[in-house]
PDB file of C-alpha atoms in Angstrom:
ATOM      1  CA  UNK A   1      -8.416 -26.711   0.680  1.00 80.00           C
ATOM      2  CA  UNK A   2      -6.475 -27.608  -2.425  1.00 88.00           C
ATOM      3  CA  UNK A   3      -5.849 -31.247  -3.316  1.00 92.00           C
ATOM      4  CA  UNK A   4      -3.312 -30.792  -6.094  1.00 95.00           C
ATOM      5  CA  UNK A   5       0.332 -30.527  -5.016  1.00 96.00           C
ATOM      6  CA  UNK A   6       1.111 -27.483  -7.175  1.00 96.00           C
ATOM      7  CA  UNK A   7      -1.964 -25.682  -5.844  1.00 96.00           C
ATOM      8  CA  UNK A   8      -0.809 -26.354  -2.266  1.00 96.00           C
ATOM      9  CA  UNK A   9       2.595 -24.905  -3.141  1.00 97.00           C
ATOM     10  CA  UNK A  10       0.957 -21.811  -4.642  1.00 97.00           C
ATOM     11  CA  UNK A  11      -1.024 -21.283  -1.419  1.00 97.00           C
ATOM     12  CA  UNK A  12       2.207 -21.358   0.611  1.00 96.00           C
ATOM     13  CA  UNK A  13       3.983 -19.058  -1.822  1.00 97.00           C
ATOM     14  CA  UNK A  14       1.090 -16.608  -1.902  1.00 97.00           C
ATOM     15  CA  UNK A  15       1.043 -16.428   1.909  1.00 97.00           C
ATOM     16  CA  UNK A  16       4.802 -15.783   2.054  1.00 97.00           C
ATOM     17  CA  UNK A  17       4.447 -13.026  -0.529  1.00 96.00           C
ATOM     18  CA  UNK A  18       1.485 -11.511   1.323  1.00 97.00           C
ATOM     19  CA  UNK A  19       3.441 -11.325   4.564  1.00 98.00           C
ATOM     20  CA  UNK A  20       6.428  -9.769   2.769  1.00 96.00           C
ATOM     21  CA  UNK A  21       4.190  -7.228   1.017  1.00 97.00           C
ATOM     22  CA  UNK A  22       2.419  -6.232   4.234  1.00 98.00           C
ATOM     23  CA  UNK A  23       5.758  -5.772   6.011  1.00 98.00           C
ATOM     24  CA  UNK A  24       7.144  -3.653   3.176  1.00 97.00           C
ATOM     25  CA  UNK A  25       4.041  -1.461   3.022  1.00 97.00           C
ATOM     26  CA  UNK A  26       4.226  -1.022   6.782  1.00 98.00           C
ATOM     27  CA  UNK A  27       7.853   0.108   6.544  1.00 97.00           C
ATOM     28  CA  UNK A  28       6.833   2.725   3.961  1.00 98.00           C
ATOM     29  CA  UNK A  29       4.078   4.038   6.258  1.00 97.00           C
ATOM     30  CA  UNK A  30       6.519   4.218   9.174  1.00 97.00           C
ATOM     31  CA  UNK A  31       9.074   6.096   7.069  1.00 97.00           C
ATOM     32  CA  UNK A  32       6.403   8.589   5.974  1.00 97.00           C
ATOM     33  CA  UNK A  33       5.353   9.220   9.590  1.00 97.00           C
ATOM     34  CA  UNK A  34       8.986   9.724  10.583  1.00 96.00           C
ATOM     35  CA  UNK A  35       9.495  12.222   7.752  1.00 95.00           C
ATOM     36  CA  UNK A  36       6.381  14.157   8.783  1.00 94.00           C
ATOM     37  CA  UNK A  37       7.621  14.329  12.387  1.00 93.00           C
ATOM     38  CA  UNK A  38      10.988  15.650  11.193  1.00 93.00           C
ATOM     39  CA  UNK A  39       9.246  18.232   8.995  1.00 92.00           C
ATOM     40  CA  UNK A  40       7.775  19.821  12.106  1.00 89.00           C
ATOM     41  CA  UNK A  41      11.275  20.139  13.594  1.00 87.00           C
ATOM     42  CA  UNK A  42      14.319  22.171  12.608  1.00 85.00           C
ATOM     43  CA  UNK A  43      16.750  19.486  11.414  1.00 88.00           C
ATOM     44  CA  UNK A  44      16.897  19.899   7.612  1.00 90.00           C
ATOM     45  CA  UNK A  45      19.610  17.270   7.094  1.00 93.00           C
ATOM     46  CA  UNK A  46      17.602  14.571   8.880  1.00 94.00           C
ATOM     47  CA  UNK A  47      14.471  15.605   6.971  1.00 94.00           C
ATOM     48  CA  UNK A  48      16.238  15.314   3.615  1.00 95.00           C
ATOM     49  CA  UNK A  49      17.580  11.919   4.626  1.00 96.00           C
ATOM     50  CA  UNK A  50      14.105  10.756   5.671  1.00 96.00           C
ATOM     51  CA  UNK A  51      12.548  12.007   2.409  1.00 96.00           C
ATOM     52  CA  UNK A  52      15.236  10.229   0.434  1.00 97.00           C
ATOM     53  CA  UNK A  53      14.512   7.036   2.358  1.00 97.00           C
ATOM     54  CA  UNK A  54      10.779   7.250   1.633  1.00 97.00           C
ATOM     55  CA  UNK A  55      11.443   7.845  -2.059  1.00 97.00           C
ATOM     56  CA  UNK A  56      13.833   4.885  -2.139  1.00 97.00           C
ATOM     57  CA  UNK A  57      11.349   2.574  -0.406  1.00 97.00           C
ATOM     58  CA  UNK A  58       8.509   3.598  -2.735  1.00 97.00           C
ATOM     59  CA  UNK A  59      10.625   3.077  -5.847  1.00 97.00           C
ATOM     60  CA  UNK A  60      11.827  -0.279  -4.551  1.00 97.00           C
ATOM     61  CA  UNK A  61       8.229  -1.360  -3.866  1.00 97.00           C
ATOM     62  CA  UNK A  62       7.284  -0.482  -7.443  1.00 97.00           C
ATOM     63  CA  UNK A  63      10.179  -2.466  -8.875  1.00 97.00           C
ATOM     64  CA  UNK A  64       9.231  -5.492  -6.742  1.00 95.00           C
ATOM     65  CA  UNK A  65       5.570  -5.232  -7.729  1.00 95.00           C
ATOM     66  CA  UNK A  66       4.363  -4.428  -4.211  1.00 96.00           C
ATOM     67  CA  UNK A  67       2.955  -1.010  -5.153  1.00 96.00           C
ATOM     68  CA  UNK A  68       1.583   0.302  -8.413  1.00 97.00           C
ATOM     69  CA  UNK A  69       3.695   3.098  -9.893  1.00 97.00           C
ATOM     70  CA  UNK A  70       0.867   5.629  -9.591  1.00 98.00           C
ATOM     71  CA  UNK A  71       0.353   4.717  -5.936  1.00 97.00           C
ATOM     72  CA  UNK A  72       4.030   5.327  -5.214  1.00 97.00           C
ATOM     73  CA  UNK A  73       3.932   8.612  -7.124  1.00 98.00           C
ATOM     74  CA  UNK A  74       0.861   9.697  -5.156  1.00 98.00           C
ATOM     75  CA  UNK A  75       2.485   8.836  -1.818  1.00 97.00           C
ATOM     76  CA  UNK A  76       5.650  10.761  -2.724  1.00 97.00           C
ATOM     77  CA  UNK A  77       3.673  13.739  -3.994  1.00 97.00           C
ATOM     78  CA  UNK A  78       1.442  13.954  -0.929  1.00 97.00           C
ATOM     79  CA  UNK A  79       4.430  13.639   1.377  1.00 96.00           C
ATOM     80  CA  UNK A  80       6.290  16.417  -0.438  1.00 96.00           C
ATOM     81  CA  UNK A  81       3.237  18.711  -0.278  1.00 96.00           C
ATOM     82  CA  UNK A  82       2.794  18.003   3.442  1.00 94.00           C
ATOM     83  CA  UNK A  83       6.466  18.608   4.195  1.00 94.00           C
ATOM     84  CA  UNK A  84       6.446  21.879   2.266  1.00 93.00           C
ATOM     85  CA  UNK A  85       3.302  22.980   4.095  1.00 92.00           C
ATOM     86  CA  UNK A  86       4.825  22.149   7.515  1.00 88.00           C
ATOM     87  CA  UNK A  87       8.150  23.770   6.627  1.00 79.00           C
ATOM     88  CA  UNK A  88       6.534  27.165   6.047  1.00 74.00           C
TER      89      UNK A  88
END
């Protein structure tokens, strides 16, 4: 355990950030699963909305430093390929 006051503060801050990052990543995974479920259905409007939401969440995660830009690009690319495959 840290003895210095600033180090104790950094531990608390790091834990808060970790919890926020985990929650944000989880919301991205949930949005991807929802989009994949909609891809199997017939509702194109809902699918486009879900894809837009996933793209928005990934871009937001990159800007906040939660995901690396290549990771976000990979997630978006794989989702698009999967949706196109299911749509056929």
